[in-house]
GROMACS .gro file of C-alpha atoms in nm:
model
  426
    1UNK     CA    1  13.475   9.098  13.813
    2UNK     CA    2  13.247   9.178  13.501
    3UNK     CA    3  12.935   9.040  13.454
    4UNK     CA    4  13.015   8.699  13.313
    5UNK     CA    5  12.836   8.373  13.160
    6UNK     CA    6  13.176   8.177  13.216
    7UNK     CA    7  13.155   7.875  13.395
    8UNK     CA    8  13.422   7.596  13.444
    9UNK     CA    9  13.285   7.259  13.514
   10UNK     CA   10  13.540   6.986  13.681
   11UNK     CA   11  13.521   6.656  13.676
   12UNK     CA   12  13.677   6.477  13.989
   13UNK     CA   13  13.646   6.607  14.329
   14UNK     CA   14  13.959   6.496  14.533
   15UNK     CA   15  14.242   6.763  14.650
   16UNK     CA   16  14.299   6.936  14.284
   17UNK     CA   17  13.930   6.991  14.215
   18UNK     CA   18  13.822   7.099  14.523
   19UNK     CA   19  14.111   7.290  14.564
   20UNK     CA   20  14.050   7.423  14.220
   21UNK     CA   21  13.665   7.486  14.300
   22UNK     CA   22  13.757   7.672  14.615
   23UNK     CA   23  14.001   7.888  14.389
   24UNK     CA   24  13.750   8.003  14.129
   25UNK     CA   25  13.530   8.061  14.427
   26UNK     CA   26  13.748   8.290  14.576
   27UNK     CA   27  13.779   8.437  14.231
   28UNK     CA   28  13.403   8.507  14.155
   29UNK     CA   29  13.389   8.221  13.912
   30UNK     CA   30  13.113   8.032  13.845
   31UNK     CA   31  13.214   7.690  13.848
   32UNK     CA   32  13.055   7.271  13.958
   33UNK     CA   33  13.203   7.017  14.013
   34UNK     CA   34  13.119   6.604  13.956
   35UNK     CA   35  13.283   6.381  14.144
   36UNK     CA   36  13.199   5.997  14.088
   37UNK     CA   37  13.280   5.851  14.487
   38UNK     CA   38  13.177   6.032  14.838
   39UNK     CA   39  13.355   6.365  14.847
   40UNK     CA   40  13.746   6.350  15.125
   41UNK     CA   41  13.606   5.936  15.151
   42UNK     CA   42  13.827   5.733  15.428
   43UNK     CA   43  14.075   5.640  15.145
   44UNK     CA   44  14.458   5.605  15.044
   45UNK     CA   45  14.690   5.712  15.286
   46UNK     CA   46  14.904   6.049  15.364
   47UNK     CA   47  14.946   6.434  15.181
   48UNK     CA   48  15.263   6.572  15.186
   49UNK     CA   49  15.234   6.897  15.177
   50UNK     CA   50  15.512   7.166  15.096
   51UNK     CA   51  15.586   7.544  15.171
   52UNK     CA   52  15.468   7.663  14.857
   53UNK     CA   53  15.134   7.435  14.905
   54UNK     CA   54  15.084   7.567  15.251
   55UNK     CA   55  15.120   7.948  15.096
   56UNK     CA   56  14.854   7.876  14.869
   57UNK     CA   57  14.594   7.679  15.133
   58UNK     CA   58  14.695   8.000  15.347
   59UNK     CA   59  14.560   8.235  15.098
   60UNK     CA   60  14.268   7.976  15.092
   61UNK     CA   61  14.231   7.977  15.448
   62UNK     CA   62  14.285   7.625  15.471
   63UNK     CA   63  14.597   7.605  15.678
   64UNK     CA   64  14.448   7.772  15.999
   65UNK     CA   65  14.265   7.406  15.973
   66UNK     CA   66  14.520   7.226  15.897
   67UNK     CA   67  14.798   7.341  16.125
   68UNK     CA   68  14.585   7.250  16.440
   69UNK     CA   69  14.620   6.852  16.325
   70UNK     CA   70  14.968   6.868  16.186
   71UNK     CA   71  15.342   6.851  16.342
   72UNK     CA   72  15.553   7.000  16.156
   73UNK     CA   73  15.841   6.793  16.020
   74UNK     CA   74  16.217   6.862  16.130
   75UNK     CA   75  16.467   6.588  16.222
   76UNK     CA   76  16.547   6.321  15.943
   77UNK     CA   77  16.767   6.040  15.961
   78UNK     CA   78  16.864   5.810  15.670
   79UNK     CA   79  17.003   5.486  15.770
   80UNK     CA   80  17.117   5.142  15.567
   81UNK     CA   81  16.958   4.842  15.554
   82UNK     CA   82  17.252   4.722  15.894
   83UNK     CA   83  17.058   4.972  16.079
   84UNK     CA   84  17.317   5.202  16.100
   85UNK     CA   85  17.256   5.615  16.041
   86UNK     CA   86  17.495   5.745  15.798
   87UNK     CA   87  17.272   6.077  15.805
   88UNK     CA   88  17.121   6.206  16.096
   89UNK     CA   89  16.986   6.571  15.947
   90UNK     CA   90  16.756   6.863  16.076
   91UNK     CA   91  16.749   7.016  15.676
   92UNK     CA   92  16.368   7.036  15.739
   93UNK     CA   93  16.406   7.254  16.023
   94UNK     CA   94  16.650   7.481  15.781
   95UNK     CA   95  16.383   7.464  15.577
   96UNK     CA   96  16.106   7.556  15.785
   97UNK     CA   97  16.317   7.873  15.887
   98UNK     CA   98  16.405   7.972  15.518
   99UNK     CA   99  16.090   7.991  15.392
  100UNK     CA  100  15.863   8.091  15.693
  101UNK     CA  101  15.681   7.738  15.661
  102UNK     CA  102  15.700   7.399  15.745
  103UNK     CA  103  15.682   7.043  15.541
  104UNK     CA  104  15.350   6.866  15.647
  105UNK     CA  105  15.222   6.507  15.599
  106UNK     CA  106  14.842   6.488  15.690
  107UNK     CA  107  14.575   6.232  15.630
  108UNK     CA  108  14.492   6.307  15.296
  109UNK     CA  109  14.070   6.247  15.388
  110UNK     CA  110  14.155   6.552  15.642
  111UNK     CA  111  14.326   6.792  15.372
  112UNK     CA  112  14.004   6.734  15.172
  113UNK     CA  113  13.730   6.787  15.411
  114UNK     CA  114  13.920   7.074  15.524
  115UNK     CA  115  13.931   7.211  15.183
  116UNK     CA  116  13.535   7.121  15.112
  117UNK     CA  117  13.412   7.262  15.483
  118UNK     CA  118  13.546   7.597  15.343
  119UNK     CA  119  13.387   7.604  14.990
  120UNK     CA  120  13.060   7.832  15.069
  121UNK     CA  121  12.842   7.693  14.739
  122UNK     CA  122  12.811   7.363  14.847
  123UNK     CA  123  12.541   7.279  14.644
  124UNK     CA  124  12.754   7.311  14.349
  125UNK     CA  125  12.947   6.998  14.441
  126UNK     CA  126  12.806   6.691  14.288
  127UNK     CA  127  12.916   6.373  14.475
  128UNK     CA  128  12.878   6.021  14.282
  129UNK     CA  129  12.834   6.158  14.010
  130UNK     CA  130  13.032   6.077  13.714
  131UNK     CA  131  13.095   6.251  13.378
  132UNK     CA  132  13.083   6.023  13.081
  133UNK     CA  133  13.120   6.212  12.824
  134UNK     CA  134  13.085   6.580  12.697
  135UNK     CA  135  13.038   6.783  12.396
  136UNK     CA  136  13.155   7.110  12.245
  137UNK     CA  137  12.909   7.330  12.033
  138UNK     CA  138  13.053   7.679  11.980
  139UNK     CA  139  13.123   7.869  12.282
  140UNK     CA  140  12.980   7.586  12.493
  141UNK     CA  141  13.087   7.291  12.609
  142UNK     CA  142  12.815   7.044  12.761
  143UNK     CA  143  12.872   6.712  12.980
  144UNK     CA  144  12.676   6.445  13.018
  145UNK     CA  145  12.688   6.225  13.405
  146UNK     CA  146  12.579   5.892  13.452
  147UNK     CA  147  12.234   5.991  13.613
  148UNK     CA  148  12.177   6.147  13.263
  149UNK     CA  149  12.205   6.454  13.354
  150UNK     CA  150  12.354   6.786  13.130
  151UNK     CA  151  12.519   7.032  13.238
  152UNK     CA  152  12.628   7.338  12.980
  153UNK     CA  153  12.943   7.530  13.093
  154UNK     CA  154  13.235   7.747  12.926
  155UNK     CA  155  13.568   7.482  12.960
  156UNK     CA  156  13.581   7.145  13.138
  157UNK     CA  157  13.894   7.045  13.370
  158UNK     CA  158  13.977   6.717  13.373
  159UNK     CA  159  14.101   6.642  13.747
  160UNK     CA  160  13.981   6.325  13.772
  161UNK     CA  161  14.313   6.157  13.856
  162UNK     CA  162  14.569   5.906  13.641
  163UNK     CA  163  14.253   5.719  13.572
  164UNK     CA  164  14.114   6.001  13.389
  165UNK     CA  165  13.768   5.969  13.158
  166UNK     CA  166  13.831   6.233  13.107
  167UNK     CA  167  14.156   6.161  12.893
  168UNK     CA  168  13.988   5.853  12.785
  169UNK     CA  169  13.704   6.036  12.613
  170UNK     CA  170  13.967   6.300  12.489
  171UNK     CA  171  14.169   6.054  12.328
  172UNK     CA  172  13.890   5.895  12.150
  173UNK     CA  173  13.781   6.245  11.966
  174UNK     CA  174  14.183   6.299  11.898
  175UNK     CA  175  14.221   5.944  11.737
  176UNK     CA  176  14.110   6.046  11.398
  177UNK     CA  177  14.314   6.333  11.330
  178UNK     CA  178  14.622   6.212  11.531
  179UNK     CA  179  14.675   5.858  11.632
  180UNK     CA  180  14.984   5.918  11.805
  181UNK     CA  181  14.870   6.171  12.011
  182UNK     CA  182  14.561   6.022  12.139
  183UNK     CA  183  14.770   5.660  12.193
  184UNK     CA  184  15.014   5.896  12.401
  185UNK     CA  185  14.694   5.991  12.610
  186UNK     CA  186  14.569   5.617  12.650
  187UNK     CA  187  14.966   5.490  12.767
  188UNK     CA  188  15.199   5.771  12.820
  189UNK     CA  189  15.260   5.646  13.153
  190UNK     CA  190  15.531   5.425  13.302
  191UNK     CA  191  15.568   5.260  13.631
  192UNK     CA  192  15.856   5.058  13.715
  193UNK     CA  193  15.824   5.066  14.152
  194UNK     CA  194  15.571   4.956  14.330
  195UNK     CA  195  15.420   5.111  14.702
  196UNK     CA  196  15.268   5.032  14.989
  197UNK     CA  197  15.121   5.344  15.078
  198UNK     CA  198  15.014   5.307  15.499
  199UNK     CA  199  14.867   5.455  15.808
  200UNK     CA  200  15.000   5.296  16.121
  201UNK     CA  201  14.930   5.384  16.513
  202UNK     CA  202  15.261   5.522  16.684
  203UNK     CA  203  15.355   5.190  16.848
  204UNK     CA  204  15.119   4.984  17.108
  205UNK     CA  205  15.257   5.106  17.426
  206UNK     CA  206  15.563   5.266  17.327
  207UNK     CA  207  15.609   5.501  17.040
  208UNK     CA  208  15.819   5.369  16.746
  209UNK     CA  209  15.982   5.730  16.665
  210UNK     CA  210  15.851   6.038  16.810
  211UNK     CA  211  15.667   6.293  16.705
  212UNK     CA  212  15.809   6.551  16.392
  213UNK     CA  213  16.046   6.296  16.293
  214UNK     CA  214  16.141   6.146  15.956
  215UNK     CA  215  16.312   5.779  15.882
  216UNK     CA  216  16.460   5.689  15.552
  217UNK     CA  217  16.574   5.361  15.502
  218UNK     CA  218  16.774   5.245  15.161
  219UNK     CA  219  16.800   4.850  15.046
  220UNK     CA  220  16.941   4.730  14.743
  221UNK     CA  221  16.656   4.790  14.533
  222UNK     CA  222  16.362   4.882  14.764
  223UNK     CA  223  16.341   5.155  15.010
  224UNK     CA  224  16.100   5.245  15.307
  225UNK     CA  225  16.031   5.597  15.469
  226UNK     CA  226  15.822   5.673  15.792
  227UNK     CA  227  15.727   5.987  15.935
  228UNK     CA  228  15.530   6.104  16.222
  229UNK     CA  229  15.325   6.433  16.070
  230UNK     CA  230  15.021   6.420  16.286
  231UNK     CA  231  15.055   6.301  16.720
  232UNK     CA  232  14.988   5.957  16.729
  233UNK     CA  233  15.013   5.827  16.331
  234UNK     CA  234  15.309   5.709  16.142
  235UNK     CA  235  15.222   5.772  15.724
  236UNK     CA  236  15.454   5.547  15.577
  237UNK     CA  237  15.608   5.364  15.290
  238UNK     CA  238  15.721   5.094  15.132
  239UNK     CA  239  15.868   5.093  14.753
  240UNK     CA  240  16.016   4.802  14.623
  241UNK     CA  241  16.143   4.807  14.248
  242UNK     CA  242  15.939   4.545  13.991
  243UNK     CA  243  15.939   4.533  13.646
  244UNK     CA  244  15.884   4.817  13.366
  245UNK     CA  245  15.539   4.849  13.288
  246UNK     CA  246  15.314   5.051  13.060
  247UNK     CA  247  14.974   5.237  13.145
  248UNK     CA  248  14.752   5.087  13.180
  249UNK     CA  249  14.865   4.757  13.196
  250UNK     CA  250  14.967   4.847  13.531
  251UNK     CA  251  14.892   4.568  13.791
  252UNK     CA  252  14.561   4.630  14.015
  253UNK     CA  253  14.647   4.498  14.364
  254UNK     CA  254  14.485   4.291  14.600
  255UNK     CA  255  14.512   4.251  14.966
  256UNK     CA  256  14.678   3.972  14.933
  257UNK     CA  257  14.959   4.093  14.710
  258UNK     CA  258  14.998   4.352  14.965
  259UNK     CA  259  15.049   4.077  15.267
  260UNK     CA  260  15.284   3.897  15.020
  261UNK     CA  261  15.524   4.202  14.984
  262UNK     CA  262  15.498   4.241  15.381
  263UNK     CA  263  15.592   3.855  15.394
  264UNK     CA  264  15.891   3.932  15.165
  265UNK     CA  265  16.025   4.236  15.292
  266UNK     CA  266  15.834   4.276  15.645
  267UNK     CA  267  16.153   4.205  15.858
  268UNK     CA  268  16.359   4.492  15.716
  269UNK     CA  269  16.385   4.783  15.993
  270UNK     CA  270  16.254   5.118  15.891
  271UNK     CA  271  16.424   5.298  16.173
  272UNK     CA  272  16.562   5.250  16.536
  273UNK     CA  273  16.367   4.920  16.719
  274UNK     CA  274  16.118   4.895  16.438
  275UNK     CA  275  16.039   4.682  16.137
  276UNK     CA  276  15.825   4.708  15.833
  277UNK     CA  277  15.613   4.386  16.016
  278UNK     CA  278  15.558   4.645  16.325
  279UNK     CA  279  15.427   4.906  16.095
  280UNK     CA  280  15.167   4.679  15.919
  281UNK     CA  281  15.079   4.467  16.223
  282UNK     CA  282  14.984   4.859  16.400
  283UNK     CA  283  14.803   4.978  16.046
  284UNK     CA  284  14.519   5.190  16.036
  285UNK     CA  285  14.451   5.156  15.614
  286UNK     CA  286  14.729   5.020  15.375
  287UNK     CA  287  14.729   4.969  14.978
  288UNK     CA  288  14.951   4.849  14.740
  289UNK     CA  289  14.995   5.037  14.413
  290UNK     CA  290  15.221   5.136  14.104
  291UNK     CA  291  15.367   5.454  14.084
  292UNK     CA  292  15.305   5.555  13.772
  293UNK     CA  293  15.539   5.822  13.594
  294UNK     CA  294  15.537   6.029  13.317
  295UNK     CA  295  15.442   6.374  13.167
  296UNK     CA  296  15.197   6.392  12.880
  297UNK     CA  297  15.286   6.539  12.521
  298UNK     CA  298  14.886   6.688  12.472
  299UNK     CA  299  14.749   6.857  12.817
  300UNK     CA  300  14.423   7.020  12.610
  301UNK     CA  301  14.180   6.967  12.338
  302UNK     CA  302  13.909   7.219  12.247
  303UNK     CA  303  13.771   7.376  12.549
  304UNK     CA  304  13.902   7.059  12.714
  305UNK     CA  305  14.205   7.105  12.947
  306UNK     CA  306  14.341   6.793  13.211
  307UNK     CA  307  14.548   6.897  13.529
  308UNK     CA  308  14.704   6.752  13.840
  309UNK     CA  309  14.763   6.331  13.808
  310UNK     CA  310  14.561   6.316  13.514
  311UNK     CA  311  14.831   6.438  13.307
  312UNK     CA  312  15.184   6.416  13.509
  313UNK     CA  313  15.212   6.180  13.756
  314UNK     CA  314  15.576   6.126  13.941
  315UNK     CA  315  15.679   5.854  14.202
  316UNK     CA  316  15.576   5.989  14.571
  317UNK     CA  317  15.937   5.967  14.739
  318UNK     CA  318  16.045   6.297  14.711
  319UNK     CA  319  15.640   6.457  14.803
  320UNK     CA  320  15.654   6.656  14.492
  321UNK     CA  321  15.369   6.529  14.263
  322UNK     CA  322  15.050   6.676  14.476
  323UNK     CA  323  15.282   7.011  14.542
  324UNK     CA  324  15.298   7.027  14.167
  325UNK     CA  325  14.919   7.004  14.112
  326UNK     CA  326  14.900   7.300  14.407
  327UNK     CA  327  15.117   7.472  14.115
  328UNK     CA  328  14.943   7.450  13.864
  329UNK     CA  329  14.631   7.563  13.988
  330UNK     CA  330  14.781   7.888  14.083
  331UNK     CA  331  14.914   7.921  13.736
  332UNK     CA  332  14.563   7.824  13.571
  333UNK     CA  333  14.387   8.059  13.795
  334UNK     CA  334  14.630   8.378  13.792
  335UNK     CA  335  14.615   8.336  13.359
  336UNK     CA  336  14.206   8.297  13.403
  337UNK     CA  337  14.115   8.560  13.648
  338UNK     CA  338  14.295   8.839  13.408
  339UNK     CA  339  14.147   8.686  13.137
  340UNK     CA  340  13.761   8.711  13.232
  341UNK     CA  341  13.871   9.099  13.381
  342UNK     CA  342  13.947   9.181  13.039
  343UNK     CA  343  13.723   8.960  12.890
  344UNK     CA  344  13.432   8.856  13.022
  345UNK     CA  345  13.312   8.593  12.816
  346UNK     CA  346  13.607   8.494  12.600
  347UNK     CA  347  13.630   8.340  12.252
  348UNK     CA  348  13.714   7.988  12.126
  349UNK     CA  349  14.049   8.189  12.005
  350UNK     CA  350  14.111   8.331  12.370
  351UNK     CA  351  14.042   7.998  12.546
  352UNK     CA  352  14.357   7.763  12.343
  353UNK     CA  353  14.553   8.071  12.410
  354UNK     CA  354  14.474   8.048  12.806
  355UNK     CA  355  14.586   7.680  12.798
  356UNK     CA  356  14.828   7.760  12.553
  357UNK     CA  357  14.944   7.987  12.813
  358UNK     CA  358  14.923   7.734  13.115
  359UNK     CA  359  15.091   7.503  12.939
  360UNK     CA  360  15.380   7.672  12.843
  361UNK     CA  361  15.432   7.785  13.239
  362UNK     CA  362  15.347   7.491  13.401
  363UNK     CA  363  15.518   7.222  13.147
  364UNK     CA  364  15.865   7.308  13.214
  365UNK     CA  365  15.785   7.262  13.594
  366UNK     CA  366  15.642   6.902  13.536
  367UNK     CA  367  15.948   6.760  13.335
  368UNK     CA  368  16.165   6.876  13.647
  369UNK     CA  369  15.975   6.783  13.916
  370UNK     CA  370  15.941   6.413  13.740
  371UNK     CA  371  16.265   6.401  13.673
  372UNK     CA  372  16.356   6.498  14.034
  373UNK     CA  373  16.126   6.302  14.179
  374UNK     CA  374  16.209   5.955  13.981
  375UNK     CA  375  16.580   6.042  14.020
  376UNK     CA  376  16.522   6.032  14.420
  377UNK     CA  377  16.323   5.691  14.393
  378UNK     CA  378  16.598   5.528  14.282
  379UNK     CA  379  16.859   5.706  14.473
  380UNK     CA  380  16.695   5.552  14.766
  381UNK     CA  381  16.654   5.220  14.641
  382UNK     CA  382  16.984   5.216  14.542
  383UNK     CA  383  16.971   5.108  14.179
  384UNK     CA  384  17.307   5.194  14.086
  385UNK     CA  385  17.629   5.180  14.237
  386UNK     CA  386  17.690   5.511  14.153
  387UNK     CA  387  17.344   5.640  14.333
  388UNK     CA  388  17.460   5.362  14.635
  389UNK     CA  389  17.811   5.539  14.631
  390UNK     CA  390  17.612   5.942  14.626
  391UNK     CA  391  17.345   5.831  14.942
  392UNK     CA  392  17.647   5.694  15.115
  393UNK     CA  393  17.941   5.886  15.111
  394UNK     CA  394  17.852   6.239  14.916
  395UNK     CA  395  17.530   6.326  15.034
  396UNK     CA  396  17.635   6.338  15.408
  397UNK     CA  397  17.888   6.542  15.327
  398UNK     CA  398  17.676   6.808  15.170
  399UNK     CA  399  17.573   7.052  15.538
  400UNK     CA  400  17.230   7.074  15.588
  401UNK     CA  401  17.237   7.452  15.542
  402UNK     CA  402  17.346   7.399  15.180
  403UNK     CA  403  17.056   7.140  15.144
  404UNK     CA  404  16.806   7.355  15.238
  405UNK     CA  405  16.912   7.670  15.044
  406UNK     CA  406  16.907   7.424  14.712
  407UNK     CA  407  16.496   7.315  14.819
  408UNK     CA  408  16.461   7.693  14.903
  409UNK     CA  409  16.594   7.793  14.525
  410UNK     CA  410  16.352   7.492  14.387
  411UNK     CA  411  16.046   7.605  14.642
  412UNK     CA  412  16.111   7.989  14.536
  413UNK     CA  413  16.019   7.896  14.159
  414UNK     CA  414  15.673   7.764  14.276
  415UNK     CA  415  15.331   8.058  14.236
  416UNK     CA  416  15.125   8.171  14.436
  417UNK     CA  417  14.780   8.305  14.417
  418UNK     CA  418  14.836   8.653  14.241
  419UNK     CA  419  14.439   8.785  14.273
  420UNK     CA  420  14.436   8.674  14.634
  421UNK     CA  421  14.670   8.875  14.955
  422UNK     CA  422  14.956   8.700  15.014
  423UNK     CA  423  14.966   8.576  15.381
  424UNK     CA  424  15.320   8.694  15.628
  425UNK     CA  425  15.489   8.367  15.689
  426UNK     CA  426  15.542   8.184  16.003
   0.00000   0.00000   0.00000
């Protein structure tokens, strides 16, 4: 690549900025990154992780790592709250053969430090640091962290998750010329489920479900799922439907609220021999959260641009939402990487077309996926007779084969890294 002052700076350092750091690395980019905690801490729960994903970590040559830790997922069975399997299903073998890769869960602390170990400018990784605020001047854009530091770079990417400064501080410099834009930014999001999101040892003595397995369970209104993605671990889940509320008056969950669900719903069976109660009483880390949803009208200001949960966030059920930040790095990047080719140190102009650009590609793939994905939380929790009536007597019905070719059409939509060789599948 030219000779280039360019530099993104990122704020947040969990899977999409570290994943986007080891991207522009890859690239020749000149990038740093401030992340306010410990960088891959021993925190939340599981990473699914989808053929298109793995494509993309390949190119990164993260998934020789990963693979080694992982099983990949192929038999899924669905039963009702009686216990009883109404769909016992290998579509995730199908799957796997289709598209040359598997579906993955993983400790989500492991897909991180995987992802760090291979970024080779390590110094340009700023743990516990937090940006609090930044300024544009020009063709310049300079942040300012809470050890009062500055730091001067081309375009900032907000990463920093659905509790975003970043969007905080962007909303605050969009209030004055449009209120309803920068109140969109502050509470665009919903969440109307709530989830236990869990880590649990593979039974005591005996295993609860073995290895490379999948169990759906659907309630009247709540739903569980457990699945055995690495030897020894069940990542699992419980959502439970609660009332409609509005970012960010989104409860913030104790312990205790978490033990109360478990009280409430901890004698429902997940899968064959084993409870909810089994699970917890066997956990290795659980939290209670809301799954937040919703895609936001403004994505950019100035030389400003937010990606991954900061700006669409989708309920977890169907393993979509971190798949579709894995997109839309690859789009960001393969627009960016031309860009600085042709351009080496582009104009104010060239920069709202390149998230211009992004935008218009990777928009159209966030209404669908949160629309799939919120579709599929309720379809398992059963909130309407007519979704109760589908899980029950359609979906069964539909073969496995046909299943997988409609994932394989979705999957097939997904990018890849275009300035990087694309890796032979599996």
């Amino acid at each position: 690549m030219a000779a280039s002052k360019f530099k993104v700076l990122i704020a947040g350092g969990s899977v999409v900025g570290l994943t986007l750091a080891l991207a522009l690395e890859k690239a020749g980019i000149d990038w740093e990154l401030f992340e306010k905690g410990e960088i891959a801490p021993q925190l939340g729960a599981s990473f699914g992780l989808h053929p298109p994903s793995l494509r993309i970590l390949d190119q990164l040559g993260v998934w020789d790592d990963l693979k080694r830790i992982v099983v990949p997922l192929e038999h899924r069975q669905h039963m009702d709250g009686n216990n009883r399997c109404f769909e016992d299903s290998h579509v995730l073998r199908d799957i796997h053969n289709m598209l040359g890769r598997p579906i993955v869960f993983a400790e989500r602390c492991k897909v991180i430090q995987f992802i760090y170990n291979h970024i080779q400018n390590k110094d340009r990784v700023h743990s516990c640091t937090t940006v609090v605020g930044y300024e544009e001047t020009g063709d310049t854009i300079t942040i300012r962290t809470d050890k009062g530091r500055l730091c001067q770079g081309s375009i900032l990417i907000g990463a920093d998750g659905i509790h975003s400064h970043i969007r905080t501080v962007m909303a605050e410099k969009i209030r004055p010329a449009n209120p309803a834009l920068a109140q969109d930014l502050l509470e665009g999001f919903t969440s109307e489920y709530n989830a236990i999101f869990a880590i649990s040892h593979n039974g005591k003595t005996t295993p609860f479900m073995p290895d490379g397995t999948v169990h759906n369970v659907y309630y009247d209104y709540y739903s569980a799922v457990a699945a055995t993605g690495e030897p020894g671990s069940i990542f699992w889940f419980l959502f439970v439907k609660s009332s409609k509320t509005k970012y960010p008056r989104c409860p913030r969950f104790t312990e205790t609220d978490a033990q109360d669900l478990i009280d409430r719903y901890g004698d429902s069976t997940i899968g064959p021999g084993y409870t909810v109660r089994d699970l917890w009483e066997t956990r290795v880390k659980a939290s209670l959260v809301p799954m937040e949803e919703g895609v936001l009208k403004q994505w950019r200001n100035g030389r400003v641009l937010l990606m991954g949960d900061s700006v669409h966030k989708t309920t977890v059920n169907a393993g979509l939402g971190g798949n579709l930040a894995y997109e839309g790095i690859a789009r960001f990047t393969n627009l960016l990487v031309p860009l600085l080719q042709k351009t080496p140190n582009p104009s104010t102009a060239d920069i709202t077309e390149l998230f211009l650009g992004f935008e218009r590609l990777h928009r159209p793939r966030a209404d669908l996926v949160g629309k799939i994905s919120g579709q599929i939380t309720r379809y398992e929790a059963q909130d309407t007779v007519l979704l109760k009536f589908a899980s029950r007597y359609i979906a069964p019905w539909v073969s496995d084969w046909t299943k997988a070719s409609l994932y394989a059409s979705f999957a097939q939509g997904a990018p890849w890294l275009e300035y990087l060789p694309l890796p032979s599948e599996e």
